[in-house]
Structures are given as C-alpha cells and as structure tokens.
C-alpha cells in the first residue's frame, strides 16, 4: 500500500497551518486542562474530508495525550484509571456494533449541559466519583466519542470533580483520553478507514503536539490550583456554550 507524505485532499499550506495549530492546541490543554482537542477538531473539520475527521483526530489525540501522560506520569491517579479502563472497553464494543440513529445535536446538548453542571452545579456525591461512577462515565463518553469526537470536555469536567491539584487533573485526564482514543484505530480500521494514507501527517501532528505539551507544562508551573480551576471552568463553559450553539443550528431552532 502506497504511503504519501500528504493525502491528496490536504494542501501543503493547510497541512502546515494544522501542524502549527497542533502546537498551540496542545499547549492550551497542557496549561489550562482542556479545550485544545476540541479546538483542533474544529480547525480540522474546516479543511479535511468529513470521513477522515474523527479517526484522524482520534489518532492525533492519542499521540498528543500519550506525550502529556508520559511527561506527567508521576501525577497520574492510577485508581481512577483502573476504573476507567473497563468502561472504555465496554463503550468501544457497544459503539462498534450499534448504529446510532439519534441526531448529533442531542448528543451535543447532553454533553454541554452536563459539562455546565459539573462546572457550576453542586458537587457530585462521593459515590458518583468512585469506581462505579468512573466506569459509567468512561463507558458513556467512550461510546459517544466514536460518533461525535467531542467528549474531552465532559471527561475533563468529571475528573476535575475528583481532583483539585492541577497536575493530577492534567495527568489523569491525559491518560484517560489515551485510553478513550486507542480503540478508534481498531474500530475505524475494521469499518474500512485507511490510516496509512494519513500516517505521515498524523505522526507530524503528534510531534508538534508534544512540543506544545512541553511548552504548556512550563506555563502550568506558573499557575496555582485556584487559578487553574477558574481557567478550566472558563474554557469548559465556553466549549459547552459552543456545543449548545452548534446544536441549535443543527436543530434549526432559528428557522
């Protein structure tokens, strides 16, 4: 199978712009805790073929979050991750075999309102943050991720409820997203997506993302936990409001 440096659908100028975007968006996620992945998804959706957006974005995020997890591995909450793993497997298996007929705007609204609740509503009961709650959150978000690719804010908001320490939040979130993006290679490969056509671009995006992560973690050192929490709430709220706006357009509420 022939592997080219760039897919035919991507020009050199667009590819260079997306590579630069990978640096910036990874820096945002590493320093603020979330938001970079969704911003990169928006930019990719502007120029890339629709069929390639979620699988390619998933592999880029797998690599970017893997680099972030490697740089912060001392801060990972392995108990939370241990409960997250079986949920990822369950969500991916169900997602691979089900055809979801619900319109995308319903998923977007569900994610948006739950993110807003996690940021500004009362704290979840301790039971919801234990192993069972983490398993349920991992299952639901992993399932949805195969279809809308925008569950990062929901996972980040949930993990933020568990940890107040900024490094622990960033490290655990990165590891959780590695696990959530990993099944996409198998699922989309089985359904016929040819990753080989995009491999050099994906690897270059991951390398740029690693550079952005390194810069973002330097910035994270200059923040305290209180400022980090406020910044993360602001980013997550902005993303949630954007999802609500997207849903309103898709549902033709203004028609």
Coordinates of N, CA and C in Angstrom, one line a residue:
X1 N 0.8 -1.2 0.0 CA 0.0 0.0 0.0 C 0.9 1.2 0.0
X2 N 0.6 2.2 -0.9 CA 1.5 3.4 -1.0 C 1.2 4.3 0.1
X3 N 2.2 4.9 0.7 CA 2.1 5.9 1.8 C 2.7 7.2 1.2
X4 N 1.9 8.2 1.2 CA 2.4 9.5 0.7 C 2.6 10.5 1.9
X5 N 3.4 11.5 1.7 CA 3.6 12.4 2.8 C 2.4 13.2 3.2
X6 N 1.6 13.5 2.2 CA 0.3 14.2 2.4 C -0.8 13.6 1.6
X7 N -2.0 13.4 2.2 CA -3.1 12.9 1.4 C -3.5 13.9 0.3
X8 N -4.1 13.4 -0.7 CA -4.5 14.2 -1.8 C -5.4 15.4 -1.5
X9 N -6.2 15.2 -0.4 CA -7.2 16.1 -0.1 C -6.7 17.3 0.8
X10 N -5.4 17.2 1.1 CA -4.8 18.2 2.0 C -3.6 18.9 1.3
X11 N -3.7 20.3 1.2 CA -2.6 21.0 0.5 C -1.5 21.3 1.5
X12 N -0.4 21.6 1.0 CA 0.8 21.9 1.9 C 0.5 23.0 2.8
X13 N -0.1 24.1 2.4 CA -0.3 25.3 3.2 C -1.3 24.9 4.4
X14 N -2.3 24.2 4.1 CA -3.3 23.7 5.1 C -2.6 22.8 6.1
X15 N -1.8 21.9 5.6 CA -1.1 21.0 6.5 C -0.1 21.7 7.4
X16 N 0.6 22.7 6.9 CA 1.5 23.5 7.8 C 0.7 24.3 8.8
X17 N -0.5 24.8 8.4 CA -1.3 25.5 9.4 C -1.8 24.6 10.5
X18 N -2.2 23.4 10.1 CA -2.7 22.4 11.1 C -1.5 22.0 12.0
X19 N -0.3 21.8 11.5 CA 0.8 21.5 12.3 C 1.1 22.5 13.4
X20 N 1.0 23.8 13.0 CA 1.2 24.9 13.9 C 0.0 24.9 15.0
X21 N -1.2 24.6 14.5 CA -2.3 24.5 15.4 C -2.1 23.4 16.4
X22 N -1.5 22.3 16.0 CA -1.3 21.2 17.0 C -0.4 21.7 18.1
X23 N 0.6 22.5 17.8 CA 1.5 23.0 18.9 C 0.6 23.9 19.8
X24 N -0.1 24.8 19.3 CA -0.9 25.8 20.1 C -2.0 25.0 20.9
X25 N -2.7 24.1 20.3 CA -3.8 23.5 21.0 C -3.3 22.5 22.1
X26 N -2.2 21.9 21.8 CA -1.6 21.0 22.9 C -1.1 21.9 24.1
X27 N -0.6 23.0 23.8 CA -0.1 23.9 24.8 C -1.3 24.4 25.7
X28 N -2.5 24.7 25.0 CA -3.7 25.1 25.7 C -4.1 24.0 26.7
X29 N -4.2 22.7 26.2 CA -4.7 21.6 27.1 C -3.7 21.4 28.2
X30 N -2.4 21.4 27.9 CA -1.4 21.1 29.0 C -1.4 22.2 30.1
X31 N -1.7 23.4 29.7 CA -1.6 24.5 30.7 C -3.0 24.8 31.4
X32 N -4.1 24.7 30.6 CA -5.4 25.0 31.2 C -6.2 23.8 31.6
X33 N -5.9 22.6 31.0 CA -6.5 21.4 31.4 C -7.4 20.8 30.3
X34 N -7.9 21.6 29.4 CA -8.8 21.1 28.4 C -9.0 22.1 27.3
X35 N -9.7 21.8 26.2 CA -10.0 22.7 25.2 C -9.3 22.6 23.9
X36 N -8.0 22.2 24.0 CA -7.2 22.1 22.8 C -7.7 21.1 21.8
X37 N -8.1 20.0 22.3 CA -8.6 18.9 21.4 C -9.8 19.3 20.6
X38 N -10.7 20.0 21.3 CA -11.9 20.4 20.6 C -11.6 21.5 19.6
X39 N -10.7 22.4 20.0 CA -10.3 23.5 19.0 C -9.6 22.9 17.8
X40 N -8.8 21.9 18.0 CA -8.1 21.3 16.9 C -9.2 20.6 16.0
X41 N -10.2 19.9 16.6 CA -11.2 19.3 15.9 C -12.0 20.3 15.0
X42 N -12.2 21.5 15.5 CA -12.9 22.5 14.7 C -12.1 22.9 13.5
X43 N -10.8 23.1 13.7 CA -9.9 23.5 12.6 C -9.8 22.4 11.6
X44 N -9.7 21.2 12.0 CA -9.6 20.1 11.1 C -10.8 19.9 10.3
X45 N -12.0 20.1 10.9 CA -13.3 20.0 10.2 C -13.5 21.0 9.1
X46 N -12.7 22.1 9.2 CA -12.8 23.2 8.2 C -12.2 22.8 6.9
X47 N -11.2 22.0 6.9 CA -10.5 21.6 5.6 C -10.4 20.1 5.3
X48 N -10.6 19.3 6.2 CA -10.4 17.9 5.9 C -11.7 17.2 5.5
X49 N -11.7 16.1 4.8 CA -12.9 15.3 4.4 C -13.6 14.8 5.6
X50 N -14.9 14.9 5.6 CA -15.7 14.5 6.7 C -15.4 13.1 7.3
X51 N -15.2 12.2 6.3 CA -15.0 10.8 6.8 C -13.7 10.6 7.5
X52 N -12.7 11.6 7.3 CA -11.4 11.4 7.9 C -11.3 12.1 9.3
X53 N -12.2 13.1 9.6 CA -12.0 14.0 10.7 C -11.9 13.2 12.0
X54 N -12.9 12.4 12.4 CA -12.9 11.7 13.7 C -11.8 10.7 13.8
X55 N -11.6 9.8 12.9 CA -10.5 8.8 13.0 C -9.1 9.5 13.1
X56 N -8.8 10.4 12.2 CA -7.5 11.1 12.2 C -7.3 11.9 13.5
X57 N -8.4 12.7 13.8 CA -8.3 13.4 15.1 C -8.1 12.5 16.3
X58 N -8.7 11.4 16.3 CA -8.6 10.4 17.4 C -7.1 9.9 17.5
X59 N -6.5 9.6 16.4 CA -5.1 9.2 16.4 C -4.1 10.3 16.8
X60 N -4.4 11.5 16.4 CA -3.6 12.6 16.8 C -3.7 12.9 18.3
X61 N -4.9 12.8 18.8 CA -5.2 13.0 20.2 C -4.6 11.8 21.1
X62 N -4.6 10.6 20.5 CA -4.0 9.5 21.2 C -2.5 9.8 21.4
X63 N -1.8 10.3 20.4 CA -0.4 10.6 20.5 C -0.1 11.8 21.4
X64 N -0.9 12.8 21.2 CA -0.7 14.1 22.0 C -0.9 13.8 23.5
X65 N -2.0 13.1 23.8 CA -2.3 12.8 25.2 C -1.3 11.8 25.8
X66 N -0.8 10.9 24.9 CA 0.2 10.0 25.3 C 1.5 10.7 25.7
X67 N 1.9 11.7 25.0 CA 3.1 12.5 25.3 C 2.8 13.3 26.6
X68 N 1.6 13.8 26.8 CA 1.3 14.6 28.0 C 1.3 13.6 29.2
X69 N 0.8 12.4 29.1 CA 0.8 11.5 30.2 C 2.2 11.0 30.5
X70 N 3.0 10.9 29.5 CA 4.4 10.5 29.8 C 5.2 11.6 30.5
X71 N 4.9 12.8 30.2 CA 5.6 13.9 30.9 C 5.1 14.2 32.3
X72 N 3.9 13.7 32.6 CA 3.3 13.9 33.9 C 3.0 12.6 34.7
X73 N 3.6 11.5 34.3 CA 3.2 10.2 34.8 C 3.3 10.1 36.3
X74 N 4.1 10.9 37.0 CA 4.2 10.8 38.4 C 2.9 11.3 39.1
X75 N 2.1 12.1 38.4 CA 0.9 12.7 39.0 C -0.4 11.9 38.6
X76 N -0.3 10.8 37.8 CA -1.5 10.1 37.4 C -2.1 9.4 38.6
X77 N -3.5 9.5 38.6 CA -4.2 8.8 39.6 C -4.6 7.4 39.0
X78 N -3.8 6.4 39.4 CA -4.0 5.1 38.8 C -5.2 4.4 39.3
X79 N -5.8 4.7 40.4 CA -7.0 4.1 40.9 C -8.2 4.5 40.0
X80 N -8.2 5.8 39.6 CA -9.2 6.3 38.7 C -9.1 5.7 37.3
X81 N -7.8 5.6 36.9 CA -7.6 5.0 35.5 C -8.0 3.5 35.5
X82 N -7.7 2.8 36.6 CA -8.1 1.4 36.7 C -9.6 1.2 36.5
X83 N -10.4 2.1 37.1 CA -11.8 2.0 36.9 C -12.3 2.5 35.5
X84 N -11.4 3.3 34.9 CA -11.8 3.9 33.6 C -11.6 2.9 32.5
X85 N -10.6 2.0 32.6 CA -10.3 1.0 31.5 C -11.4 0.2 31.1
X86 N -12.1 -0.5 32.0 CA -13.2 -1.4 31.6 C -14.3 -0.6 31.0
X87 N -14.5 0.6 31.4 CA -15.6 1.4 30.8 C -15.3 1.8 29.3
X88 N -14.0 2.1 29.1 CA -13.6 2.4 27.7 C -13.8 1.1 26.8
X89 N -13.5 0.0 27.3 CA -13.7 -1.3 26.5 C -15.2 -1.5 26.2
X90 N -16.0 -1.3 27.3 CA -17.4 -1.5 27.1 C -18.0 -0.5 26.1
X91 N -17.6 0.7 26.3 CA -18.2 1.8 25.4 C -17.8 1.6 23.9
X92 N -16.5 1.1 23.7 CA -16.0 0.9 22.4 C -16.7 -0.3 21.7
X93 N -16.9 -1.4 22.5 CA -17.5 -2.6 22.0 C -19.0 -2.3 21.5
X94 N -19.7 -1.6 22.4 CA -21.1 -1.2 22.1 C -21.1 -0.3 20.9
X95 N -20.2 0.7 20.9 CA -20.2 1.7 19.8 C -19.9 1.1 18.5
X96 N -19.0 0.0 18.5 CA -18.6 -0.6 17.2 C -19.8 -1.4 16.6
X97 N -20.7 -1.9 17.4 CA -21.8 -2.7 16.9 C -23.2 -2.0 16.7
X98 N -23.3 -0.8 17.2 CA -24.6 -0.1 17.2 C -24.5 1.0 16.1
X99 N -25.6 1.1 15.4 CA -25.8 2.3 14.5 C -26.6 3.3 15.3
X100 N -26.1 4.4 15.6 CA -26.8 5.4 16.4 C -27.6 6.3 15.5
X101 N -28.9 6.2 15.7 CA -29.9 7.0 14.9 C -30.2 8.3 15.5
X102 N -29.8 8.6 16.7 CA -30.2 9.9 17.4 C -29.4 11.0 16.6
X103 N -30.0 12.1 16.4 CA -29.3 13.2 15.7 C -28.2 13.7 16.6
X104 N -27.2 14.3 15.9 CA -26.0 14.7 16.6 C -26.3 15.8 17.7
X105 N -27.3 16.7 17.4 CA -27.5 17.8 18.3 C -28.0 17.3 19.7
X106 N -28.6 16.1 19.8 CA -29.0 15.6 21.1 C -27.8 15.2 21.9
X107 N -26.8 14.6 21.2 CA -25.5 14.3 21.9 C -24.8 15.6 22.4
X108 N -24.8 16.6 21.5 CA -24.1 17.9 21.8 C -24.8 18.6 23.0
X109 N -26.1 18.6 23.0 CA -26.8 19.2 24.2 C -26.6 18.4 25.5
X110 N -26.6 17.1 25.4 CA -26.4 16.3 26.6 C -25.0 16.6 27.2
X111 N -24.0 16.6 26.3 CA -22.6 16.9 26.7 C -22.5 18.3 27.3
X112 N -23.1 19.3 26.6 CA -23.0 20.6 27.0 C -23.6 20.9 28.4
X113 N -24.8 20.4 28.6 CA -25.5 20.7 29.9 C -24.8 19.9 31.0
X114 N -24.3 18.7 30.8 CA -23.7 18.0 31.9 C -22.3 18.7 32.2
X115 N -21.6 19.2 31.2 CA -20.4 19.9 31.5 C -20.7 21.2 32.3
X116 N -21.7 21.9 32.0 CA -22.1 23.1 32.7 C -22.5 22.7 34.2
X117 N -23.1 21.6 34.3 CA -23.5 21.2 35.7 C -22.2 20.8 36.5
X118 N -21.3 20.1 35.9 CA -20.1 19.7 36.6 C -19.2 20.9 37.0
X119 N -19.3 22.0 36.1 CA -18.5 23.2 36.4 C -19.1 24.1 37.5
X120 N -20.5 24.2 37.4 CA -21.1 25.3 38.2 C -22.2 24.7 39.1
X121 N -22.6 23.5 39.0 CA -23.6 22.9 39.9 C -23.0 22.4 41.2
X122 N -23.9 21.9 42.0 CA -23.3 21.2 43.3 C -22.4 20.1 42.9
X123 N -21.5 19.8 43.8 CA -20.5 18.7 43.6 C -21.3 17.4 43.5
X124 N -20.8 16.5 42.7 CA -21.4 15.2 42.6 C -21.2 14.4 43.9
X125 N -22.1 13.6 44.3 CA -21.9 12.8 45.5 C -20.7 11.9 45.4
X126 N -20.1 11.6 46.6 CA -18.8 10.8 46.6 C -19.0 9.5 45.8
X127 N -20.2 8.9 45.9 CA -20.4 7.6 45.3 C -20.2 7.7 43.8
X128 N -20.6 8.8 43.2 CA -20.6 9.0 41.8 C -19.1 9.2 41.3
X129 N -18.2 9.5 42.2 CA -16.8 9.7 41.9 C -16.0 8.5 42.2
X130 N -16.6 7.4 42.7 CA -15.9 6.2 43.0 C -15.7 5.3 41.7
X131 N -15.3 4.1 41.9 CA -15.0 3.2 40.8 C -16.2 3.0 39.9
X132 N -17.4 2.8 40.4 CA -18.6 2.6 39.6 C -18.9 3.9 38.8
X133 N -18.9 5.0 39.4 CA -19.1 6.3 38.7 C -18.1 6.5 37.6
X134 N -16.9 6.2 37.8 CA -15.8 6.4 36.8 C -16.1 5.4 35.7
X135 N -16.5 4.2 36.0 CA -16.8 3.2 35.0 C -17.9 3.6 34.1
X136 N -19.0 4.1 34.7 CA -20.2 4.6 33.9 C -19.7 5.8 33.0
X137 N -19.0 6.7 33.6 CA -18.6 7.9 32.8 C -17.7 7.5 31.6
X138 N -16.8 6.5 31.9 CA -15.9 6.0 30.8 C -16.7 5.3 29.7
X139 N -17.7 4.5 30.1 CA -18.5 3.8 29.1 C -19.3 4.7 28.2
X140 N -20.0 5.7 28.8 CA -20.8 6.6 28.1 C -20.0 7.5 27.2
X141 N -18.9 8.1 27.7 CA -18.1 9.0 26.9 C -17.3 8.3 25.8
X142 N -16.9 7.0 26.0 CA -16.2 6.3 25.0 C -17.1 5.9 23.9
X143 N -18.4 5.6 24.2 CA -19.4 5.3 23.2 C -19.7 6.5 22.3
X144 N -19.9 7.6 23.0 CA -20.2 8.9 22.2 C -19.1 9.3 21.4
X145 N -17.8 9.1 21.9 CA -16.6 9.6 21.3 C -16.5 9.1 19.8
X146 N -17.0 7.9 19.6 CA -16.9 7.2 18.3 C -17.7 8.0 17.2
X147 N -18.7 8.7 17.7 CA -19.7 9.4 16.8 C -19.5 10.9 16.7
X148 N -19.2 11.5 17.8 CA -19.1 13.0 17.8 C -17.7 13.5 18.0
X149 N -16.8 12.7 18.6 CA -15.4 13.1 18.8 C -15.2 14.3 19.7
X150 N -16.1 14.7 20.5 CA -16.0 15.9 21.3 C -16.3 15.7 22.8
X151 N -15.9 14.5 23.3 CA -16.2 14.2 24.7 C -15.1 14.6 25.7
X152 N -14.0 15.2 25.2 CA -13.0 15.6 26.1 C -13.4 16.6 27.2
X153 N -14.2 17.6 26.9 CA -14.6 18.5 27.9 C -15.4 17.8 29.0
X154 N -16.2 16.8 28.6 CA -17.0 16.0 29.6 C -16.1 15.2 30.5
X155 N -15.1 14.5 29.9 CA -14.2 13.8 30.7 C -13.4 14.7 31.7
X156 N -12.9 15.8 31.1 CA -12.1 16.8 31.9 C -13.0 17.3 33.1
X157 N -14.2 17.7 32.8 CA -15.1 18.2 33.9 C -15.3 17.1 34.9
X158 N -15.4 15.9 34.6 CA -15.7 14.8 35.5 C -14.4 14.6 36.4
X159 N -13.2 14.5 35.8 CA -12.0 14.3 36.5 C -11.7 15.5 37.4
X160 N -12.1 16.7 37.0 CA -11.9 17.9 37.8 C -12.7 17.8 39.1
X161 N -13.8 17.1 39.1 CA -14.6 16.9 40.3 C -13.8 16.0 41.3
X162 N -13.0 15.1 40.8 CA -12.2 14.2 41.6 C -11.0 14.8 42.2
X163 N -10.3 15.7 41.4 CA -9.0 16.2 41.9 C -9.0 17.7 41.9
X164 N -8.4 18.3 42.9 CA -8.2 19.8 43.0 C -6.8 20.2 42.5
X165 N -5.9 19.2 42.6 CA -4.5 19.5 42.2 C -4.4 19.6 40.6
X166 N -3.8 20.7 40.1 CA -3.8 20.9 38.7 C -3.0 19.9 37.9
X167 N -1.8 19.5 38.5 CA -1.0 18.5 37.8 C -1.7 17.1 37.8
X168 N -2.4 16.7 38.9 CA -3.1 15.5 39.0 C -4.2 15.4 38.0
X169 N -4.9 16.6 37.8 CA -6.0 16.7 36.9 C -5.5 16.5 35.4
X170 N -4.5 17.3 35.1 CA -3.9 17.2 33.7 C -3.4 15.8 33.4
X171 N -2.7 15.2 34.3 CA -2.1 13.9 34.1 C -3.1 12.8 34.0
X172 N -4.1 12.8 34.9 CA -5.1 11.8 34.8 C -6.1 11.9 33.6
X173 N -6.4 13.2 33.3 CA -7.2 13.4 32.1 C -6.5 12.9 30.8
X174 N -5.2 13.2 30.7 CA -4.4 12.8 29.6 C -4.4 11.3 29.4
X175 N -4.2 10.6 30.5 CA -4.2 9.1 30.5 C -5.5 8.6 30.1
X176 N -6.6 9.2 30.7 CA -8.0 8.7 30.3 C -8.2 8.9 28.9
X177 N -7.8 10.0 28.3 CA -8.0 10.2 26.9 C -7.2 9.3 26.0
X178 N -6.0 8.9 26.4 CA -5.2 7.9 25.7 C -6.0 6.7 25.6
X179 N -6.6 6.2 26.7 CA -7.4 5.0 26.7 C -8.7 5.2 25.8
X180 N -9.3 6.3 25.8 CA -10.5 6.5 25.1 C -10.3 6.6 23.6
X181 N -9.1 7.2 23.2 CA -8.8 7.3 21.7 C -8.3 6.0 21.1
X182 N -7.6 5.2 22.0 CA -6.9 4.0 21.4 C -7.9 3.0 20.7
X183 N -9.1 2.8 21.1 CA -9.9 1.8 20.4 C -10.4 2.3 19.0
X184 N -10.2 3.6 18.8 CA -10.7 4.2 17.5 C -9.9 3.6 16.3
X185 N -8.6 3.3 16.5 CA -7.8 2.7 15.4 C -8.4 1.4 15.0
X186 N -8.8 0.6 16.0 CA -9.4 -0.7 15.7 C -10.8 -0.6 15.1
X187 N -11.6 0.2 15.7 CA -13.0 0.4 15.3 C -13.1 0.9 13.8
X188 N -12.3 2.0 13.6 CA -12.4 2.7 12.3 C -11.6 1.8 11.2
X189 N -10.6 1.1 11.7 CA -9.9 0.2 10.8 C -10.8 -0.9 10.3
X190 N -11.6 -1.5 11.2 CA -12.5 -2.5 10.8 C -13.6 -2.0 9.9
X191 N -14.0 -0.8 10.0 CA -15.0 -0.3 9.2 C -14.5 0.3 7.8
X192 N -13.2 0.1 7.6 CA -12.6 0.4 6.3 C -11.8 1.7 6.1
X193 N -11.6 2.4 7.2 CA -10.8 3.7 7.1 C -9.3 3.3 6.9
X194 N -8.7 3.9 5.9 CA -7.3 3.6 5.6 C -6.4 4.6 6.3
X195 N -5.9 4.2 7.4 CA -5.0 5.1 8.2 C -3.7 5.4 7.5
X196 N -3.2 4.4 6.7 CA -1.9 4.5 6.0 C -1.8 5.8 5.2
X197 N -2.9 6.2 4.6 CA -2.9 7.4 3.7 C -2.6 8.7 4.5
X198 N -2.9 8.6 5.8 CA -2.8 9.8 6.7 C -1.6 9.7 7.7
X199 N -0.9 8.5 7.6 CA 0.1 8.2 8.7 C 1.2 9.3 8.8
X200 N 1.9 9.8 7.7 CA 2.9 10.8 7.9 C 2.4 12.1 8.5
X201 N 1.2 12.5 8.1 CA 0.5 13.7 8.7 C 0.2 13.5 10.1
X202 N -0.3 12.3 10.5 CA -0.6 12.0 11.9 C 0.6 12.1 12.8
X203 N 1.7 11.5 12.3 CA 2.9 11.4 13.1 C 3.5 12.9 13.3
X204 N 3.4 13.7 12.2 CA 3.9 15.0 12.3 C 3.1 15.9 13.3
X205 N 1.8 15.7 13.2 CA 0.9 16.4 14.2 C 1.2 16.0 15.6
X206 N 1.5 14.7 15.8 CA 1.8 14.2 17.2 C 3.1 14.8 17.7
X207 N 4.1 14.9 16.8 CA 5.4 15.5 17.2 C 5.2 17.0 17.5
X208 N 4.4 17.7 16.8 CA 4.1 19.1 17.1 C 3.3 19.2 18.4
X209 N 2.4 18.3 18.6 CA 1.6 18.3 19.8 C 2.5 18.1 21.0
X210 N 3.5 17.3 20.9 CA 4.4 17.0 22.0 C 5.2 18.3 22.4
X211 N 5.6 19.0 21.3 CA 6.3 20.3 21.6 C 5.3 21.3 22.3
X212 N 4.1 21.3 21.9 CA 3.1 22.2 22.5 C 2.9 21.8 24.0
X213 N 2.8 20.5 24.2 CA 2.6 20.0 25.6 C 3.8 20.4 26.5
X214 N 5.0 20.3 26.0 CA 6.2 20.7 26.8 C 6.1 22.2 27.2
X215 N 5.7 23.0 26.2 CA 5.5 24.5 26.5 C 4.4 24.7 27.5
X216 N 3.3 24.0 27.3 CA 2.1 24.2 28.2 C 2.4 23.8 29.6
X217 N 3.2 22.7 29.8 CA 3.5 22.3 31.2 C 4.4 23.3 31.9
X218 N 5.3 24.0 31.1 CA 6.1 25.1 31.7 C 5.2 26.2 32.2
X219 N 4.1 26.5 31.4 CA 3.2 27.5 31.8 C 2.4 27.0 33.0
X220 N 2.0 25.8 33.1 CA 1.3 25.2 34.2 C 2.0 25.4 35.5
X221 N 3.3 25.4 35.5 CA 4.1 25.6 36.7 C 3.9 26.9 37.3
X222 N 3.5 27.9 36.5 CA 3.4 29.3 37.0 C 2.0 29.5 37.5
X223 N 1.1 28.6 37.4 CA -0.3 28.7 37.9 C -0.4 28.1 39.3
X224 N -1.4 28.5 40.1 CA -1.7 27.8 41.3 C -3.0 27.0 41.1
X225 N -3.4 26.2 42.0 CA -4.6 25.3 41.8 C -5.8 26.1 41.7
X226 N -6.0 27.2 42.4 CA -7.2 28.1 42.4 C -7.3 28.7 41.0
X227 N -6.3 29.3 40.5 CA -6.3 29.9 39.2 C -6.5 28.9 38.1
X228 N -5.9 27.7 38.2 CA -6.1 26.6 37.3 C -7.6 26.2 37.2
X229 N -8.2 26.1 38.4 CA -9.6 25.7 38.4 C -10.5 26.7 37.7
X230 N -10.2 28.0 38.0 CA -11.0 29.0 37.3 C -10.8 29.0 35.8
X231 N -9.6 28.9 35.4 CA -9.3 28.9 34.0 C -10.0 27.7 33.3
X232 N -9.9 26.5 33.9 CA -10.5 25.3 33.4 C -12.0 25.4 33.3
X233 N -12.7 26.0 34.3 CA -14.1 26.2 34.3 C -14.5 27.2 33.1
X234 N -13.7 28.2 32.9 CA -14.0 29.2 31.8 C -13.9 28.5 30.5
X235 N -12.8 27.7 30.3 CA -12.6 27.0 29.0 C -13.8 26.0 28.8
X236 N -14.1 25.2 29.8 CA -15.1 24.2 29.6 C -16.5 24.8 29.4
X237 N -16.8 26.0 30.1 CA -18.0 26.7 29.9 C -18.1 27.2 28.4
X238 N -17.1 27.8 27.9 CA -17.0 28.3 26.6 C -17.3 27.2 25.6
X239 N -16.7 26.0 25.8 CA -16.9 24.9 24.9 C -18.3 24.3 25.0
X240 N -18.9 24.3 26.2 CA -20.3 23.9 26.4 C -21.2 24.8 25.6
X241 N -21.0 26.1 25.8 CA -21.9 27.1 25.1 C -21.8 26.9 23.6
X242 N -20.6 26.6 23.1 CA -20.4 26.4 21.7 C -21.2 25.2 21.2
X243 N -21.2 24.1 22.0 CA -21.9 22.9 21.7 C -23.4 23.2 21.6
X244 N -23.9 24.0 22.5 CA -25.3 24.4 22.5 C -25.7 25.2 21.3
X245 N -24.8 26.1 20.9 CA -25.0 26.9 19.6 C -25.0 26.0 18.4
X246 N -24.0 25.0 18.4 CA -24.0 24.1 17.3 C -25.3 23.3 17.2
X247 N -25.8 22.8 18.4 CA -27.0 22.0 18.4 C -28.2 22.9 17.9
X248 N -28.2 24.1 18.3 CA -29.3 25.0 17.9 C -29.4 25.2 16.4
X249 N -28.2 25.3 15.8 CA -28.1 25.4 14.3 C -28.5 24.1 13.6
X250 N -28.0 23.0 14.2 CA -28.4 21.7 13.6 C -29.9 21.4 13.7
X251 N -30.5 21.8 14.8 CA -31.9 21.5 15.0 C -32.8 22.5 14.3
X252 N -32.2 23.6 13.7 CA -32.9 24.6 13.0 C -33.9 25.3 13.9
X253 N -33.4 25.6 15.2 CA -34.3 26.3 16.1 C -34.6 27.7 15.7
X254 N -33.7 28.3 14.8 CA -33.9 29.7 14.4 C -34.6 29.8 13.1
X255 N -35.0 28.6 12.5 CA -35.6 28.7 11.2 C -37.0 29.2 11.3

